XYZ file of C-alpha atoms in Angstrom:
333
model
C 0.220 0.097 -0.085
C 0.889 3.574 -0.439
C 2.004 5.920 2.549
C 3.913 9.036 3.518
C 6.578 8.133 6.167
C 8.893 9.711 8.968
C 12.367 9.108 8.670
C 14.172 11.351 10.638
C 12.683 14.382 13.138
C 13.485 17.633 11.235
C 11.691 20.930 11.595
C 11.959 21.261 7.794
C 12.006 18.503 5.520
C 8.821 16.087 3.903
C 7.170 13.109 4.252
C 8.292 10.039 2.005
C 5.588 9.162 -0.095
C 6.665 5.615 0.078
C 4.748 1.720 -0.616
C 5.193 -0.963 1.774
C 2.916 -3.474 2.869
C -0.532 -3.621 3.952
C -0.869 -3.935 8.043
C -1.242 -7.017 10.322
C -4.198 -7.421 11.529
C -4.654 -8.732 15.151
C -7.031 -10.891 16.597
C -9.230 -7.790 17.713
C -8.338 -4.902 14.722
C -10.899 -4.470 11.948
C -8.012 -3.687 9.199
C -9.927 -0.634 7.889
C -9.927 0.891 3.656
C -9.208 4.019 4.350
C -11.644 6.806 2.459
C -10.292 10.191 4.684
C -7.692 11.619 7.171
C -7.234 14.565 8.456
C -3.641 17.054 9.746
C -3.135 17.878 13.515
C -1.110 19.714 15.030
C 0.263 17.380 16.529
C 1.620 15.538 13.256
C 4.137 18.889 13.669
C 4.870 18.204 17.046
C 5.451 14.884 16.012
C 7.464 15.196 12.687
C 9.936 17.611 14.924
C 10.103 14.976 17.227
C 9.161 17.427 19.820
C 6.945 14.711 21.659
C 9.946 12.284 21.492
C 9.951 12.292 24.947
C 6.352 10.377 25.592
C 6.007 9.199 21.727
C 8.936 6.908 21.405
C 8.671 6.418 17.738
C 10.455 3.982 15.863
C 11.649 5.532 12.394
C 10.484 4.928 10.098
C 6.675 6.239 10.659
C 3.579 6.212 8.905
C 2.289 9.329 10.158
C -1.563 10.137 10.966
C -3.801 10.553 13.483
C -8.095 10.309 12.199
C -9.564 7.923 10.057
C -12.460 7.853 8.047
C -13.372 5.167 5.999
C -14.572 0.413 5.322
C -13.827 -1.905 7.106
C -12.484 -4.181 5.332
C -11.471 -7.830 6.602
C -11.969 -8.080 10.907
C -10.146 -9.719 13.544
C -11.712 -13.445 14.484
C -13.264 -11.986 18.083
C -14.571 -8.484 16.742
C -18.418 -8.815 17.219
C -19.503 -5.240 17.233
C -17.674 -4.344 13.859
C -18.096 -5.862 10.360
C -16.510 -5.764 6.081
C -18.219 -2.995 4.567
C -19.053 -0.638 7.470
C -18.344 3.228 8.045
C -15.959 3.838 10.337
C -13.840 6.659 12.302
C -11.680 6.643 14.313
C -8.225 8.114 16.189
C -5.366 5.187 15.677
C -4.330 3.568 19.652
C -1.285 6.421 20.120
C 0.814 3.570 20.205
C -0.106 2.429 16.519
C -1.027 5.360 14.826
C -1.047 5.511 10.849
C -3.542 7.317 8.381
C -1.198 8.919 5.891
C -1.686 5.387 3.879
C -4.361 3.192 2.554
C -4.929 0.881 5.484
C -5.498 0.845 9.161
C -5.281 -1.521 11.726
C -7.060 -0.644 14.910
C -8.449 -2.311 17.617
C -12.228 -2.852 17.174
C -12.812 -1.062 20.723
C -11.181 2.258 19.778
C -13.458 2.371 16.193
C -17.056 3.645 15.781
C -19.362 3.717 13.250
C -19.255 6.936 11.471
C -21.879 9.874 11.698
C -24.625 8.485 8.858
C -24.827 12.405 8.057
C -21.241 13.140 6.830
C -19.045 13.215 4.133
C -16.032 10.885 4.608
C -14.488 14.107 4.239
C -15.989 15.693 7.215
C -15.673 12.596 9.366
C -11.976 12.183 9.692
C -12.271 15.948 10.329
C -13.318 14.919 14.272
C -12.223 12.019 16.415
C -8.873 14.239 17.256
C -10.558 17.884 17.413
C -13.352 15.564 19.006
C -12.222 13.067 21.590
C -9.401 15.751 23.078
C -12.340 18.330 23.474
C -14.653 15.895 25.324
C -11.822 13.843 27.437
C -11.076 18.251 28.562
C -14.591 19.256 29.755
C -17.105 16.295 30.434
C -13.874 14.098 31.025
C -11.536 16.472 33.594
C -13.237 19.825 34.700
C -16.925 17.620 34.229
C -19.011 20.890 32.773
C -22.136 21.771 33.734
C -25.509 24.107 32.281
C -25.036 27.130 33.825
C -21.262 27.465 34.827
C -18.781 29.079 32.278
C -16.279 28.038 30.242
C -12.784 30.304 28.417
C -12.149 27.954 25.032
C -8.593 29.531 23.185
C -8.466 29.633 19.525
C -12.075 29.184 19.064
C -11.693 28.797 15.289
C -8.718 25.851 15.493
C -9.958 22.753 14.953
C -9.729 21.599 18.423
C -11.773 25.229 19.245
C -14.059 24.947 17.140
C -15.748 22.045 18.342
C -15.569 22.718 21.608
C -17.140 25.118 21.244
C -20.120 23.532 20.284
C -19.795 21.273 23.055
C -19.887 23.536 25.355
C -22.846 25.235 24.707
C -24.479 21.637 23.692
C -23.330 21.228 28.068
C -25.216 24.295 28.529
C -22.390 26.134 29.061
C -21.856 30.053 28.486
C -18.176 29.916 26.503
C -15.900 32.815 25.886
C -12.280 32.688 22.927
C -10.702 34.842 21.108
C -10.120 34.364 18.195
C -8.755 36.748 14.829
C -11.081 39.670 13.933
C -11.723 38.304 10.179
C -13.053 34.894 12.435
C -15.001 36.531 14.862
C -18.328 35.811 13.166
C -17.653 31.988 12.864
C -16.869 30.850 16.218
C -19.672 33.180 16.892
C -22.210 30.973 14.027
C -20.211 27.517 16.042
C -21.799 28.872 19.940
C -19.780 31.492 21.433
C -21.124 33.838 23.383
C -17.596 36.286 23.861
C -15.475 36.490 21.341
C -12.084 38.817 21.997
C -10.223 39.866 19.028
C -6.526 38.903 20.492
C -4.551 40.636 18.327
C -6.632 44.063 19.529
C -7.042 43.306 23.419
C -6.472 41.188 26.402
C -8.577 38.522 27.392
C -6.896 38.622 31.497
C -8.727 42.076 31.577
C -12.061 40.957 30.431
C -12.829 38.080 31.918
C -13.701 37.218 35.067
C -14.071 34.831 37.815
C -14.650 31.290 34.847
C -15.209 27.764 35.972
C -13.015 26.510 32.893
C -9.847 27.421 31.126
C -9.154 24.985 27.545
C -5.628 26.382 27.468
C -3.699 25.543 24.206
C -1.544 27.964 24.159
C 1.769 29.312 25.095
C 3.005 29.367 28.912
C 1.998 33.684 29.130
C -1.392 32.201 27.986
C -1.931 30.252 30.120
C -0.744 31.912 33.298
C -3.018 34.891 32.242
C -5.976 31.788 31.723
C -5.357 30.541 35.695
C -5.989 34.518 36.539
C -9.484 34.432 35.068
C -10.373 31.351 36.653
C -12.764 31.600 40.186
C -11.858 30.008 42.947
C -12.142 26.563 42.767
C -11.874 26.031 38.680
C -10.183 24.367 36.413
C -7.123 24.706 34.422
C -7.231 21.272 31.317
C -3.502 22.045 29.035
C -3.554 20.538 26.072
C -0.403 22.800 25.118
C 1.683 21.717 28.453
C 3.154 21.493 30.378
C 2.836 17.718 30.812
C 2.161 17.001 34.525
C 3.248 13.783 36.986
C 0.047 12.349 35.851
C -0.510 12.225 32.606
C 3.866 9.830 32.762
C 1.580 8.000 35.030
C -1.781 6.452 33.447
C 0.839 6.247 29.958
C 2.686 4.286 32.388
C 6.674 6.357 30.950
C 9.417 5.513 33.174
C 10.587 7.127 36.371
C 12.933 9.725 34.922
C 9.549 10.644 32.833
C 7.909 11.139 35.130
C 10.188 12.913 37.591
C 10.441 15.412 34.425
C 7.825 15.765 33.897
C 6.860 16.684 38.147
C 9.668 19.243 37.378
C 8.175 21.352 34.413
C 5.086 22.028 35.876
C 6.324 22.445 39.444
C 6.010 26.599 38.262
C 2.451 26.553 37.313
C 1.363 23.625 39.606
C 2.306 25.786 42.324
C 0.481 29.227 40.583
C -2.811 27.215 40.542
C -2.209 26.386 43.979
C -1.307 29.827 45.130
C -4.779 31.177 43.491
C -6.801 28.638 45.032
C -7.516 26.731 41.558
C -6.002 23.203 39.769
C -4.351 22.327 36.614
C -3.734 19.442 34.182
C -2.742 18.460 31.426
C -4.343 15.843 29.285
C -3.338 14.275 26.170
C -6.472 12.786 24.502
C -6.256 8.834 24.434
C -8.815 7.348 21.624
C -11.848 5.618 22.718
C -13.953 4.452 20.013
C -17.646 4.740 22.548
C -16.801 8.988 23.223
C -16.567 8.531 18.967
C -20.234 6.757 18.941
C -21.945 9.015 20.867
C -20.149 12.528 19.233
C -21.836 10.515 16.103
C -25.157 11.318 17.844
C -24.487 14.606 19.006
C -23.258 15.074 14.896
C -26.569 12.912 13.725
C -28.763 14.796 16.194
C -27.787 18.383 14.100
C -25.896 19.428 17.764
C -22.679 19.671 16.285
C -20.929 20.160 12.613
C -17.895 19.549 11.081
C -16.102 22.609 10.458
C -13.113 21.909 7.871
C -11.004 24.404 6.758
C -9.636 22.576 2.996
C -8.696 19.703 1.592
C -6.683 18.244 -0.187
C -5.369 15.248 -2.675
C -3.773 12.521 -0.327
C -0.335 12.720 -3.590
C -0.715 15.945 -1.456
C -0.395 16.102 1.391
C 2.911 16.924 2.444
C 1.912 19.995 1.461
C -1.451 19.824 4.903
C 0.992 18.972 6.542
C 2.866 22.238 6.188
C -0.423 24.873 6.162
C -1.506 22.762 9.358
C 2.009 24.612 10.314
C 1.298 27.501 9.699
C -1.236 28.761 12.024
C -3.995 30.017 9.608
C -6.294 26.571 9.370
C -10.036 27.663 10.542
C -11.061 24.300 11.874
C -9.793 20.852 9.820
C -7.404 19.869 7.566
C -8.938 17.422 5.169
C -6.769 15.064 2.783
C -9.170 12.236 0.429
C -7.147 9.535 0.284
C -9.574 7.691 -1.536
């Protein structure tokens, strides 16, 4: 099969298109013919080696973290899915590889594709949908009537998280450039701050939850917009010891994570708020719940551009440039 592979970590340089063997299908796996995939900021960070301490992949590596396609083979213990099913997924972190024609995944990581979406639209959902769900539902326990600040509302995670937070009954504040203000308002944002003109710290007060996706300076300011007892969930770091423990990382990595997050945890404690790092996990059951929300019209897919498979490197460059509104999708077949 054809696939785009990473041969060496580098800030610059392209993935190589190669002919590789089809993946081996284990007893609990489904083999999916990929119709579409999507590019995430995570892919760029994997390419540069930024995450190699916590995701020590062996190179060469087939890249890609979002899948939409059709099941073409099932393992002997698979019971929930069958050949011909249209599915979508975020593969487990140890089995990524959606910049390819086929991928094998554990059945538990896969869900039936939302019936109302095309393959390209479905491919835009898994990673950002699970990230928003696990941040706002699992970690923050966001409830009706609470206030949440979601940074970078026009981005992949932000555009999904705004919609999910509104479905949960929260008041949503976000940041965006002037050109994207109307877009995030249509998604449901109640308060939109033009980050090029205004400082959100001077406008927002007493928030219950912050979903942080930006740099360290923004994170520190975000702690100060929370009310006592509020929660900051960060998807951009710094990682903490709890994250290292859940991943089963070695003791020295846990120590590194503890040191990296010590400053922000200390500042959070002083303000009477909490800090947690989230690295989303593959979860087919949650994708099933997300599919129900999509098919009932509660959440829509937000896509910036669709690239052909042969232009996978151009799609990755586009995401790395940081100007995408919503998701960037690759049509594989």
